[in-house]
Amino acid sequence: MGLLLLLIICQCAINSIKTHSLSKPNIILLMADDLGIGDLGCYGNKTLRTPNIDRLAKEGVTLTQHIAAAPLCTPSRAAFLTGRYPIRSGMAAFSRVGVFLFSASSGGLPSEEITFSKLLKQTGYATALIGKWHLGMNCESTNDFCHHPRSHGFDYFYGLPVTNFRDCKPGQGSVFLKGVQKDLVIPVQITGIALVSLAVVQYIGLLKVPFQALGYFLLIITISLVVVIFFFYNFRPLNCFLMRDHQIIQQPLSYGNLTQRLTKEAMKFIERNTDTPFLLFLSYLHVHTALYASENFKGKSKHGLYGDAVEEMDWSVGQVLDMLEKHNLNNKTLVYFTSDQGAHVEEISSAGEVHGGYNGIYKGGKSTNWEGGIRVPGLLRWPGMVQAGAYIDEPTSNMDIFSTIVKLADAQLPSDRIIDGNDLLPLLQGEVTQSKHEFLFHYCNAYLNAVRWHPGNSESVWKVFFFTPNFSPEDSNGCYDSHVCFCHGGFITRHDPPLLFDLSRDPEEKVPLTPETESRFYEIIRVIQQAVDNHTRSLHAVPNQLSWDNLLWKPWLQLCCSSLFQSCYCDYESGGSPLQVHLG
C-alpha cells in the first residue's frame, strides 16, 4: 500500500512538472549568422570545439533536414519571425540587392505583419531581442521607428539595427568598394563623354547649349559624387552602431568584448524574468564578417579567426544554459538553436584567409538554394518534453518555430493570413513521424528558384530547380567574382525541363536525374508544377520593401547620437546616459 502511494505521488509530481512546463514555457531562440551546418560537432565537425551547442543536441532533438526559408539574412529572418514566406510580406527583392544595406533606408518588416513576439507579448510574455535585427528601422522620420523591434513585439532591444559588415571593422576591407567602383565607372565615363561632346559641338557652332544648363548639369553630377564619396567614407559610423531600445549607445560600434556584452544582456534579461514567462531571441553577430573574437578566444581554434568566432559563440550558448540551470529553469524552457542560412563560402580575407564556414557535404552556400545555402542546424531542447538524443530526418523549416511557440504560449494563430510554418511539437514528441511539409518552396530573392517535395508514401525527397546560379569561376562552389550569387539575368541558367534530384539518394546534388534514369521524371515534374500553381495563387500583391526606393540611403532618416558633421560619435557603454538620436 505504501509503495503504491509512493508511485502515485511520484506520478503526480511528474504530471505536475509536465503541466507546469506546458503552461507557458520560457522560449530561448538562438540564431547564428552565416554558420555552416558542417561547423558543429553535433553535425559531424571533428576540429571545431562546440561542446555547449553539442549539449543541446545530446539533451534534445537534432533536425537533419532543417531548411531556412531564404538563403539571405533579411528575407530569412522575416520568415522566421512571421512564419510566412518572405514574398508574402514584401520582404523579397526583385532587384539584385536582396537585403537591407543601410540604417537610413525606409523599407522594413511591415507593421501589418504579425510576429511571434507580438503574439507572445499579448499573452503575458516578457520579450527581448538581443543582437542583430536587419529588418528596417524608420519610415518617414528619424523617430517614427516603424520597423524597429519595439514595434514588432519586443519589450527590449539591445543590438545592431542592420548587420555586421566588413566595412564596420577597420582593416577588414569592404563589401561595397568593388561594386561601387564597378557601378560608378560607366556612369562617370558617360557623363565625361557627354560633357566633352557638348563642349565640342558648342565650340564648333553645331549646337548652342546655354552655359547655365551645362553648369546645372555639372553641379548635379558633382553633388551626387560628393554625397556618394561622403557616405562611403563615413559608412562605419552611419551604419555600424549599437542601440538600446530607441537610443544609440555606441556609434560607431566597438568590437571589444562584443559577444560578452551581448551575452551579459541576455543573462540579465533571464534573471529579471525568472518568475514570469519570457521570450528571448539572442541573434548572434557571429559568424558574419567582419569576423572578431575576444582575447580569450583569439588564436585558440584550428580554423583561424572564423574558428575562434564559432568557439566564442559556443561559449556564449553555454553561459545561457548555465543561467537556466542556476535558476532551475531547464524544465520550463524550450531552447532552439539555428542559423539564418548556410555558410558564406565566398568570404576570403584580403590576406587570403578563409572567413566563411563549412557546409559539410552540401553544395553551394549563402545566397543560393543549393542545400549548402539553406540546410541549417536545427536543435531543440526541452527536458522532459522532447526526447533527448533523437534525430528527425523529415523536412522542417525555420518558419515552423512561429507556429510551435505560438501554440505553446496559448496564443491564437492569425486567421486572416496564410501561415506557412507548422507546429513541430507532434514531430518532436514522436506523436507523428511525417512532416506536414509535403512541399517547401525555395525563393532566390522574389524569384521561385526550387521546390522540395516529400510524398507521404515515399522516403524520397524530390527537389527541382527552375534555374541555378552561374558559379564563377565555373568549376568552383560559389560566385567568387561577385562575392555572392545573384538571382536573375546573366547570373543564372534556366532549365527546361527543370533539374531534378532525389535528396534521399543524392544529398550532395551531384547528378541530376533524367527521364532515362528516373522513370517517374515527368510525373514528378507535373505534381510539383501543380503545387507551384496552387502556391502562386495563394500570393497577393504587397508593397515591395526591398525596392530601390526603399533600399537607398536617405539622409533625413539617418540616426546620429551627435551631429552628422561631428562624425556621429558617442560611446555610452562605459557609463553615462545615452542621448536621444537625432538628425545632424
Coordinates of C-alpha atoms in Angstrom, one line a residue:
M1 CA 0.0 0.0 0.0
G2 CA 2.8 2.4 0.9
L3 CA 4.7 1.6 -2.3
L4 CA 1.5 2.2 -4.3
L5 CA 1.0 5.5 -2.6
L6 CA 4.6 6.5 -3.3
L7 CA 4.2 5.6 -7.0
I8 CA 1.0 7.7 -7.2
I9 CA 2.8 10.7 -5.6
C10 CA 5.7 10.3 -8.0
Q11 CA 3.4 10.2 -11.0
C12 CA 1.5 13.2 -9.8
A13 CA 4.9 15.1 -9.4
I14 CA 5.9 14.1 -12.9
N15 CA 2.5 15.2 -14.3
S16 CA 2.8 18.4 -12.3
I17 CA 6.2 19.1 -13.9
K18 CA 4.8 18.4 -17.3
T19 CA 1.8 20.6 -16.8
H20 CA 3.9 23.4 -15.4
S21 CA 6.3 23.0 -18.4
L22 CA 3.4 23.1 -20.8
S23 CA 1.9 26.1 -19.1
K24 CA 3.6 28.9 -21.0
P25 CA 7.2 27.7 -21.1
N26 CA 10.0 30.1 -21.4
I27 CA 11.4 30.3 -25.0
I28 CA 15.0 30.9 -25.9
L29 CA 15.8 31.3 -29.6
L30 CA 19.5 31.3 -30.5
M31 CA 20.3 32.2 -34.1
A32 CA 23.8 32.3 -35.6
D33 CA 24.6 34.4 -38.7
D34 CA 26.1 32.6 -41.7
L35 CA 27.0 29.5 -39.7
G36 CA 27.6 26.4 -41.8
I37 CA 25.8 23.2 -40.8
G38 CA 29.2 21.4 -41.0
D39 CA 30.7 23.8 -38.4
L40 CA 29.2 22.0 -35.4
G41 CA 30.4 18.8 -33.7
C42 CA 26.8 17.5 -33.5
Y43 CA 26.6 17.7 -37.3
G44 CA 29.9 15.9 -37.8
N45 CA 32.7 18.5 -37.4
K46 CA 35.8 17.0 -35.8
T47 CA 38.1 20.0 -35.4
L48 CA 36.0 22.9 -34.0
R49 CA 35.1 22.8 -30.3
T50 CA 31.3 23.3 -29.8
P51 CA 30.6 21.4 -26.6
N52 CA 27.7 23.6 -25.5
I53 CA 25.8 23.6 -28.8
D54 CA 26.5 19.9 -29.0
R55 CA 25.0 19.6 -25.5
L56 CA 21.7 20.9 -26.9
A57 CA 21.8 18.0 -29.4
K58 CA 22.6 15.5 -26.8
E59 CA 19.8 16.6 -24.5
G60 CA 17.3 17.4 -27.2
V61 CA 16.3 16.7 -30.8
T62 CA 18.5 17.2 -33.9
L63 CA 16.8 18.1 -37.1
T64 CA 18.9 16.9 -40.0
Q65 CA 16.8 18.4 -42.8
H66 CA 16.0 21.8 -41.3
I67 CA 15.6 24.5 -44.0
A68 CA 15.9 28.3 -43.9
A69 CA 13.1 30.0 -45.8
A70 CA 15.6 32.1 -47.8
P71 CA 19.3 32.0 -48.3
L72 CA 19.9 35.6 -47.3
C73 CA 19.6 37.4 -43.9
T74 CA 16.7 39.8 -44.3
P75 CA 14.2 37.5 -46.0
S76 CA 15.2 34.6 -43.9
R77 CA 14.7 36.5 -40.6
A78 CA 11.4 38.0 -41.8
A79 CA 10.1 34.5 -42.5
F80 CA 11.4 33.2 -39.1
L81 CA 9.6 36.0 -37.2
T82 CA 6.3 35.7 -39.1
G83 CA 6.1 32.0 -40.1
R84 CA 5.5 33.1 -43.7
Y85 CA 7.4 33.0 -46.9
P86 CA 9.1 36.5 -47.3
I87 CA 7.4 37.0 -50.6
R88 CA 4.1 37.3 -48.7
S89 CA 5.3 40.3 -46.7
G90 CA 7.2 42.1 -49.5
M91 CA 10.5 41.1 -47.9
A92 CA 11.9 39.6 -51.1
A93 CA 13.6 41.7 -53.7
F94 CA 13.1 41.8 -57.4
S95 CA 16.4 43.7 -57.8
R96 CA 19.9 42.4 -57.4
V97 CA 20.2 43.5 -53.8
G98 CA 18.2 41.2 -51.5
V99 CA 19.0 42.6 -48.1
F100 CA 19.0 46.0 -46.3
L101 CA 22.4 47.7 -46.5
F102 CA 21.8 51.0 -44.8
S103 CA 20.4 52.0 -41.4
A104 CA 18.7 55.0 -43.1
S105 CA 16.6 53.0 -45.6
S106 CA 12.8 53.3 -45.5
G107 CA 12.0 49.6 -46.1
G108 CA 11.5 47.0 -43.4
L109 CA 9.2 44.4 -41.9
P110 CA 5.7 45.9 -42.4
S111 CA 3.7 46.9 -39.3
E112 CA 0.8 44.8 -40.6
E113 CA 2.9 41.6 -40.2
I114 CA 2.3 39.6 -37.0
T115 CA 5.4 38.3 -35.4
F116 CA 5.6 35.6 -32.7
S117 CA 6.9 38.3 -30.3
K118 CA 3.7 40.3 -30.8
L119 CA 1.5 37.3 -30.0
L120 CA 3.6 36.1 -27.0
K121 CA 3.7 39.6 -25.6
Q122 CA -0.1 39.7 -25.7
T123 CA -0.3 36.6 -23.6
G124 CA 1.9 38.0 -20.9
Y125 CA 5.4 37.1 -22.0
A126 CA 8.4 39.4 -21.4
T127 CA 10.1 39.7 -24.7
A128 CA 13.6 40.7 -25.8
L129 CA 15.8 40.8 -28.9
I130 CA 19.5 40.9 -28.3
G131 CA 21.9 41.1 -31.2
K132 CA 21.2 41.5 -34.9
W133 CA 17.9 42.9 -36.3
H134 CA 18.4 43.6 -40.1
L135 CA 14.6 44.2 -40.7
G136 CA 14.5 48.0 -41.1
M137 CA 14.2 51.0 -38.7
N138 CA 12.3 54.1 -39.8
C139 CA 9.8 55.0 -42.5
E140 CA 9.4 58.8 -42.8
S141 CA 11.4 60.4 -39.9
T142 CA 14.3 59.6 -37.6
N143 CA 11.9 58.9 -34.7
D144 CA 8.9 57.0 -36.1
F145 CA 10.7 53.6 -35.6
C146 CA 8.0 51.9 -37.7
H147 CA 10.2 48.9 -38.4
H148 CA 12.0 48.8 -35.0
P149 CA 12.0 45.6 -32.9
R150 CA 9.9 47.5 -30.3
S151 CA 7.3 48.0 -32.9
H152 CA 7.2 44.3 -33.6
G153 CA 6.5 43.0 -30.1
F154 CA 9.9 43.1 -28.4
D155 CA 9.8 44.9 -25.0
Y156 CA 13.6 45.3 -25.0
F157 CA 16.2 45.6 -27.8
Y158 CA 19.9 45.7 -27.4
G159 CA 21.9 45.3 -30.6
L160 CA 22.6 46.3 -34.2
P161 CA 19.8 47.7 -36.3
V162 CA 21.4 46.5 -39.6
T163 CA 24.1 43.8 -39.8
N164 CA 27.8 43.2 -39.3
F165 CA 29.7 44.3 -42.4
R166 CA 33.4 44.1 -43.2
D167 CA 33.2 47.9 -43.6
C168 CA 32.3 48.1 -39.8
K169 CA 35.7 46.9 -38.7
P170 CA 38.8 48.9 -39.7
G171 CA 41.3 46.9 -41.7
Q172 CA 38.8 44.3 -42.8
G173 CA 38.2 45.7 -46.3
S174 CA 34.8 46.5 -47.9
V175 CA 32.0 44.5 -49.4
F176 CA 30.9 47.6 -51.3
L177 CA 34.0 49.1 -52.8
K178 CA 34.3 46.7 -55.8
G179 CA 30.6 47.1 -56.6
V180 CA 30.6 50.8 -56.2
Q181 CA 33.7 51.2 -58.4
K182 CA 32.2 48.9 -61.0
D183 CA 28.8 50.7 -61.0
L184 CA 30.3 54.2 -61.0
V185 CA 32.8 53.7 -63.8
I186 CA 30.4 53.6 -66.6
P187 CA 28.1 56.5 -65.5
V188 CA 31.2 58.7 -64.9
Q189 CA 32.6 57.8 -68.3
I190 CA 29.3 58.5 -70.0
T191 CA 29.0 61.8 -68.2
G192 CA 32.5 62.8 -69.1
I193 CA 32.0 61.9 -72.8
A194 CA 28.6 63.8 -72.8
L195 CA 30.3 66.9 -71.3
V196 CA 33.2 66.8 -73.7
S197 CA 30.8 66.2 -76.7
L198 CA 28.6 69.2 -75.7
A199 CA 31.7 71.4 -75.3
V200 CA 32.9 70.4 -78.8
V201 CA 29.6 71.0 -80.6
Q202 CA 29.2 74.2 -78.7
Y203 CA 32.7 75.3 -79.8
I204 CA 32.3 74.5 -83.5
G205 CA 28.8 76.0 -83.5
L206 CA 26.7 73.0 -84.4
L207 CA 24.6 73.4 -81.3
K208 CA 24.0 76.2 -78.9
V209 CA 23.8 74.9 -75.3
P210 CA 23.2 77.5 -72.6
F211 CA 26.2 77.7 -70.3
Q212 CA 23.7 77.9 -67.4
A213 CA 22.3 74.5 -68.3
L214 CA 25.8 73.0 -68.5
G215 CA 26.6 74.5 -65.2
Y216 CA 23.5 73.0 -63.5
F217 CA 24.2 69.6 -65.1
L218 CA 27.8 69.7 -63.8
L219 CA 26.7 70.8 -60.4
I220 CA 24.2 67.9 -60.0
I221 CA 26.8 65.4 -61.1
T222 CA 29.4 66.9 -58.7
I223 CA 26.9 67.0 -55.7
S224 CA 25.9 63.4 -56.4
L225 CA 29.6 62.2 -56.5
V226 CA 30.3 64.1 -53.3
V227 CA 27.3 62.6 -51.5
V228 CA 28.4 59.0 -52.6
I229 CA 32.0 59.6 -51.6
F230 CA 31.0 61.2 -48.2
F231 CA 28.6 58.3 -47.5
F232 CA 31.1 55.5 -48.1
Y233 CA 33.9 57.4 -46.4
N234 CA 31.7 57.6 -43.3
F235 CA 30.0 54.2 -43.8
R236 CA 31.2 52.9 -40.4
P237 CA 29.5 55.4 -38.1
L238 CA 26.4 55.8 -40.3
N239 CA 25.6 52.1 -40.4
C240 CA 27.5 50.3 -37.6
F241 CA 26.2 51.3 -34.3
L242 CA 24.7 49.7 -31.1
M243 CA 21.3 50.6 -29.8
R244 CA 19.4 50.0 -26.6
D245 CA 15.7 50.3 -27.3
H246 CA 15.3 53.6 -29.3
Q247 CA 18.6 55.1 -28.3
I248 CA 22.1 54.8 -29.8
I249 CA 24.6 53.9 -27.1
Q250 CA 27.7 53.3 -29.2
Q251 CA 28.5 54.9 -32.6
P252 CA 30.4 53.5 -34.3
L253 CA 30.3 50.0 -32.9
S254 CA 33.3 48.7 -31.0
Y255 CA 34.1 45.0 -31.3
G256 CA 35.8 44.9 -27.9
N257 CA 34.2 42.2 -25.8
L258 CA 31.1 42.5 -28.0
T259 CA 30.0 38.9 -27.6
Q260 CA 30.5 39.2 -23.8
R261 CA 28.3 42.3 -23.8
L262 CA 25.5 40.6 -25.8
T263 CA 25.7 37.6 -23.5
K264 CA 25.6 39.7 -20.4
E265 CA 22.5 41.4 -21.6
A266 CA 20.8 38.0 -22.3
M267 CA 21.7 36.7 -18.9
K268 CA 20.4 39.9 -17.2
F269 CA 17.1 39.6 -19.1
I270 CA 16.7 36.0 -17.9
E271 CA 17.5 37.0 -14.3
R272 CA 14.9 39.8 -14.5
N273 CA 12.2 37.3 -15.6
T274 CA 12.7 34.1 -13.5
D275 CA 9.2 34.4 -12.2
T276 CA 7.4 35.2 -15.4
P277 CA 7.3 33.5 -18.9
F278 CA 9.8 35.1 -21.2
L279 CA 10.8 35.0 -24.9
L280 CA 14.5 35.7 -25.5
F281 CA 15.7 36.0 -29.1
L282 CA 19.5 36.0 -29.0
S283 CA 20.6 36.9 -32.5
Y284 CA 24.3 36.5 -32.7
L285 CA 26.6 38.6 -34.9
H286 CA 28.9 35.6 -35.2
V287 CA 30.0 34.4 -37.7
H288 CA 29.1 37.1 -40.3
T289 CA 32.1 39.1 -41.4
A290 CA 33.7 41.2 -40.2
L291 CA 35.0 38.3 -38.0
Y292 CA 36.0 39.1 -34.5
A293 CA 36.9 37.3 -31.3
S294 CA 37.8 38.5 -27.8
E295 CA 41.3 37.9 -26.3
N296 CA 40.2 34.8 -24.5
F297 CA 39.3 33.1 -27.8
K298 CA 41.6 34.7 -30.4
G299 CA 44.1 32.3 -31.9
K300 CA 42.7 29.4 -29.9
S301 CA 40.9 27.4 -32.7
K302 CA 42.3 25.3 -35.5
H303 CA 40.5 27.4 -38.1
G304 CA 41.8 30.9 -37.8
L305 CA 39.6 33.8 -36.8
Y306 CA 36.5 32.0 -38.2
G307 CA 37.0 29.1 -35.8
D308 CA 37.7 31.5 -32.9
A309 CA 34.4 33.2 -33.6
V310 CA 32.5 29.9 -33.6
E311 CA 34.1 28.8 -30.4
E312 CA 33.3 32.1 -28.7
M313 CA 29.7 31.8 -29.8
D314 CA 29.6 28.3 -28.3
W315 CA 30.9 29.7 -25.0
S316 CA 28.0 32.2 -25.1
V317 CA 25.5 29.5 -25.6
G318 CA 27.0 27.7 -22.6
Q319 CA 26.6 30.8 -20.4
V320 CA 22.9 31.0 -21.3
L321 CA 22.4 27.3 -20.5
D322 CA 24.2 27.7 -17.2
M323 CA 22.0 30.6 -16.3
L324 CA 18.9 28.4 -16.9
E325 CA 20.4 25.7 -14.6
K326 CA 21.3 28.2 -11.9
H327 CA 17.6 29.4 -11.7
N328 CA 16.1 25.9 -12.1
L329 CA 14.6 26.9 -15.4
N330 CA 15.7 23.9 -17.5
N331 CA 12.5 22.0 -17.4
K332 CA 10.5 25.2 -18.0
T333 CA 12.4 26.3 -21.1
L334 CA 12.4 25.4 -24.7
V335 CA 15.8 26.2 -26.3
Y336 CA 16.2 26.4 -30.1
F337 CA 19.5 26.9 -32.0
T338 CA 19.8 27.5 -35.7
S339 CA 21.5 29.7 -38.4
D340 CA 19.7 32.2 -40.6
Q341 CA 21.2 30.5 -43.7
G342 CA 24.2 28.4 -44.8
A343 CA 27.9 29.5 -44.6
H344 CA 29.1 32.2 -46.9
V345 CA 31.7 30.2 -48.9
E346 CA 33.0 33.2 -50.9
E347 CA 34.3 35.0 -47.8
I348 CA 38.0 35.3 -48.3
S349 CA 40.0 38.0 -46.5
S350 CA 42.4 40.3 -48.3
A351 CA 45.2 38.2 -46.8
G352 CA 43.7 35.1 -48.3
E353 CA 42.4 33.6 -45.1
V354 CA 39.1 31.7 -45.4
H355 CA 36.5 33.8 -43.4
G356 CA 33.5 31.7 -44.5
G357 CA 32.2 28.5 -42.9
Y358 CA 31.8 24.9 -43.9
N359 CA 28.5 23.4 -45.2
G360 CA 29.6 19.8 -44.9
I361 CA 28.8 17.6 -47.8
Y362 CA 26.3 20.1 -49.2
K363 CA 26.7 22.1 -52.4
G364 CA 26.9 25.9 -52.5
G365 CA 26.3 28.3 -49.7
K366 CA 24.7 31.6 -48.7
S367 CA 22.6 33.3 -51.4
T368 CA 21.9 30.0 -53.2
N369 CA 19.2 27.4 -52.8
W370 CA 21.6 24.5 -53.2
E371 CA 21.5 22.6 -49.9
G372 CA 24.6 24.3 -48.6
G373 CA 22.7 27.6 -48.7
I374 CA 19.5 26.6 -46.9
R375 CA 20.1 23.4 -44.9
V376 CA 20.9 24.8 -41.4
P377 CA 21.3 23.5 -37.9
G378 CA 18.1 22.8 -36.1
L379 CA 18.4 21.8 -32.4
L380 CA 15.6 21.9 -29.8
R381 CA 16.0 21.1 -26.2
W382 CA 13.2 20.9 -23.6
P383 CA 14.0 18.3 -20.8
G384 CA 11.1 16.0 -20.1
M385 CA 9.1 17.2 -23.1
V386 CA 11.1 16.3 -26.1
Q387 CA 13.2 13.1 -26.5
A388 CA 16.9 13.5 -25.7
G389 CA 19.4 12.5 -28.3
A390 CA 16.8 12.0 -31.0
Y391 CA 17.3 12.6 -34.8
I392 CA 14.5 13.7 -37.1
D393 CA 15.2 13.4 -40.8
E394 CA 11.9 14.9 -42.1
P395 CA 11.9 18.2 -43.9
T396 CA 11.3 21.1 -41.5
S397 CA 11.5 24.8 -41.8
N398 CA 12.7 27.7 -39.6
M399 CA 9.2 29.1 -40.3
D400 CA 7.9 26.3 -38.1
I401 CA 9.1 28.0 -34.9
F402 CA 6.4 30.6 -35.3
S403 CA 3.5 28.1 -35.1
T404 CA 5.3 26.0 -32.5
I405 CA 5.9 28.7 -29.9
V406 CA 2.6 30.5 -30.5
K407 CA 0.8 27.3 -29.6
L408 CA 3.0 26.7 -26.6
A409 CA 2.1 30.2 -25.3
D410 CA -1.6 29.5 -25.7
A411 CA -1.9 32.3 -28.2
Q412 CA -4.1 32.2 -31.3
L413 CA -2.6 31.8 -34.7
P414 CA -3.7 34.6 -37.0
S415 CA -6.8 33.6 -39.1
D416 CA -6.6 36.4 -41.6
R417 CA -3.5 35.3 -43.4
I418 CA -1.7 32.2 -44.6
I419 CA 0.9 30.8 -42.1
D420 CA 3.4 28.6 -43.9
G421 CA 5.1 27.2 -40.8
N422 CA 3.7 24.2 -38.9
D423 CA 3.7 23.2 -35.2
L424 CA 6.8 21.0 -34.6
L425 CA 5.8 19.6 -31.2
P426 CA 3.9 16.5 -32.5
L427 CA 7.0 15.6 -34.5
L428 CA 9.4 16.4 -31.7
Q429 CA 7.4 14.3 -29.2
G430 CA 7.1 11.3 -31.6
E431 CA 3.3 11.6 -31.9
V432 CA 3.7 11.7 -35.7
T433 CA 6.6 10.6 -37.9
Q434 CA 5.8 12.5 -41.1
S435 CA 6.4 16.2 -41.5
K436 CA 3.4 18.3 -42.5
H437 CA 5.6 19.9 -45.2
E438 CA 4.8 17.9 -48.3
F439 CA 6.1 20.8 -50.3
L440 CA 8.7 23.6 -49.5
F441 CA 9.2 26.5 -51.9
H442 CA 12.7 27.9 -52.2
Y443 CA 13.0 31.5 -53.3
C444 CA 16.0 33.4 -54.6
N445 CA 15.0 36.9 -53.7
A446 CA 11.5 37.2 -55.2
Y447 CA 12.0 34.5 -57.8
L448 CA 10.8 31.0 -57.2
N449 CA 14.0 29.0 -57.7
A450 CA 13.4 25.5 -56.5
V451 CA 10.8 23.2 -54.9
R452 CA 11.2 20.3 -52.4
W453 CA 8.5 17.5 -52.4
H454 CA 8.4 14.8 -49.8
P455 CA 5.5 12.4 -50.8
G456 CA 3.7 10.9 -47.8
N457 CA 4.1 7.4 -49.2
S458 CA 7.8 7.5 -50.0
E459 CA 11.2 8.0 -48.5
S460 CA 12.2 10.1 -51.5
V461 CA 12.7 13.9 -51.1
W462 CA 12.5 15.3 -54.7
K463 CA 13.9 18.7 -55.4
V464 CA 13.6 20.6 -58.7
F465 CA 15.5 23.7 -59.8
F466 CA 13.9 26.0 -62.4
F467 CA 17.2 27.9 -62.6
T468 CA 20.7 27.7 -61.0
P469 CA 23.4 30.3 -60.3
N470 CA 26.3 30.5 -62.6
F471 CA 29.3 29.8 -60.4
S472 CA 32.4 31.9 -61.0
P473 CA 35.0 30.5 -61.6
E474 CA 32.9 28.0 -63.4
D475 CA 34.4 24.9 -61.7
S476 CA 34.1 26.4 -58.2
N477 CA 31.5 26.1 -55.5
G478 CA 30.3 29.7 -55.4
C479 CA 30.2 33.1 -57.1
Y480 CA 33.6 34.4 -56.0
D481 CA 33.8 37.1 -58.7
S482 CA 30.7 38.9 -57.4
H483 CA 31.1 37.8 -53.7
V484 CA 27.5 36.4 -53.7
C485 CA 25.4 34.7 -56.3
F486 CA 22.5 36.7 -57.9
C487 CA 19.1 35.6 -59.0
H488 CA 18.3 36.8 -62.5
G489 CA 19.6 37.8 -65.9
G490 CA 23.0 36.7 -67.0
F491 CA 23.9 35.5 -63.5
I492 CA 21.7 32.4 -63.8
T493 CA 21.0 29.4 -66.1
R494 CA 17.4 28.5 -66.7
H495 CA 16.4 24.8 -67.0
D496 CA 13.6 23.4 -69.2
P497 CA 12.8 20.8 -68.1
P498 CA 13.8 21.6 -64.5
L499 CA 16.8 19.9 -62.9
L500 CA 15.6 17.0 -60.7
F501 CA 17.3 15.5 -57.7
D502 CA 16.3 12.9 -55.1
L503 CA 17.9 14.2 -51.9
S504 CA 17.4 10.9 -50.1
R505 CA 19.8 9.3 -52.5
D506 CA 21.9 12.3 -53.6
P507 CA 22.0 14.9 -50.8
E508 CA 25.1 16.4 -52.4
E509 CA 23.0 17.3 -55.6
K510 CA 25.7 15.9 -57.8
V511 CA 23.8 14.1 -60.6
P512 CA 20.5 15.5 -61.9
L513 CA 18.0 12.8 -62.8
T514 CA 16.7 12.4 -66.3
P515 CA 13.8 10.6 -68.0
E516 CA 16.2 7.8 -68.7
T517 CA 17.5 7.5 -65.1
E518 CA 14.1 8.1 -63.4
S519 CA 11.0 6.5 -64.9
R520 CA 8.7 8.9 -63.0
F521 CA 10.5 12.0 -64.1
Y522 CA 7.6 13.7 -65.9
E523 CA 5.1 12.6 -63.3
I524 CA 7.2 14.2 -60.5
I525 CA 7.6 17.4 -62.5
R526 CA 3.9 17.5 -63.2
V527 CA 3.0 17.1 -59.5
I528 CA 5.5 19.8 -58.4
Q529 CA 4.2 22.2 -61.1
Q530 CA 0.7 21.8 -59.8
A531 CA 1.9 22.6 -56.3
V532 CA 3.7 25.7 -57.7
D533 CA 0.4 26.8 -59.4
N534 CA -1.5 26.4 -56.1
H535 CA 1.2 28.2 -54.2
T536 CA 1.3 31.1 -56.7
R537 CA -2.5 31.5 -56.5
S538 CA -2.1 32.0 -52.7
L539 CA 0.1 35.0 -53.2
H540 CA -1.2 38.6 -53.1
A541 CA 0.4 41.8 -54.2
V542 CA 2.0 43.7 -51.4
P543 CA 4.4 46.7 -51.3
N544 CA 8.0 45.7 -52.1
Q545 CA 10.0 46.6 -49.1
L546 CA 13.3 45.9 -50.9
S547 CA 12.6 48.2 -53.9
W548 CA 15.4 50.6 -54.9
D549 CA 13.4 53.4 -53.3
N550 CA 13.2 51.5 -50.0
L551 CA 16.8 50.4 -50.2
L552 CA 18.5 53.7 -50.9
W553 CA 20.2 55.7 -48.2
K554 CA 18.0 58.7 -47.2
P555 CA 20.0 61.4 -45.3
W556 CA 16.8 62.6 -43.5
L557 CA 16.4 59.1 -41.9
Q558 CA 20.0 58.9 -40.7
L559 CA 20.3 58.1 -37.0
C560 CA 23.0 60.0 -35.2
C561 CA 23.8 60.4 -31.5
S562 CA 25.6 63.7 -32.3
S563 CA 25.7 66.0 -35.3
L564 CA 26.2 64.3 -38.6
F565 CA 29.1 66.7 -39.2
Q566 CA 30.6 65.6 -35.9
S567 CA 31.1 62.1 -37.3
C568 CA 28.0 60.7 -35.4
Y569 CA 30.3 59.7 -32.5
C570 CA 29.3 58.6 -29.0
D571 CA 30.1 55.8 -26.5
Y572 CA 27.8 55.4 -23.5
E573 CA 28.7 51.7 -23.0
S574 CA 31.1 52.5 -20.2
G575 CA 28.9 55.0 -18.3
G576 CA 26.6 58.0 -18.7
S577 CA 23.2 58.3 -20.2
P578 CA 22.7 57.8 -24.0
L579 CA 21.4 60.8 -26.0
Q580 CA 18.2 60.6 -28.0
V581 CA 19.1 60.1 -31.6
H582 CA 18.6 63.0 -34.0
L583 CA 19.5 64.0 -37.5
G584 CA 22.7 66.1 -37.6

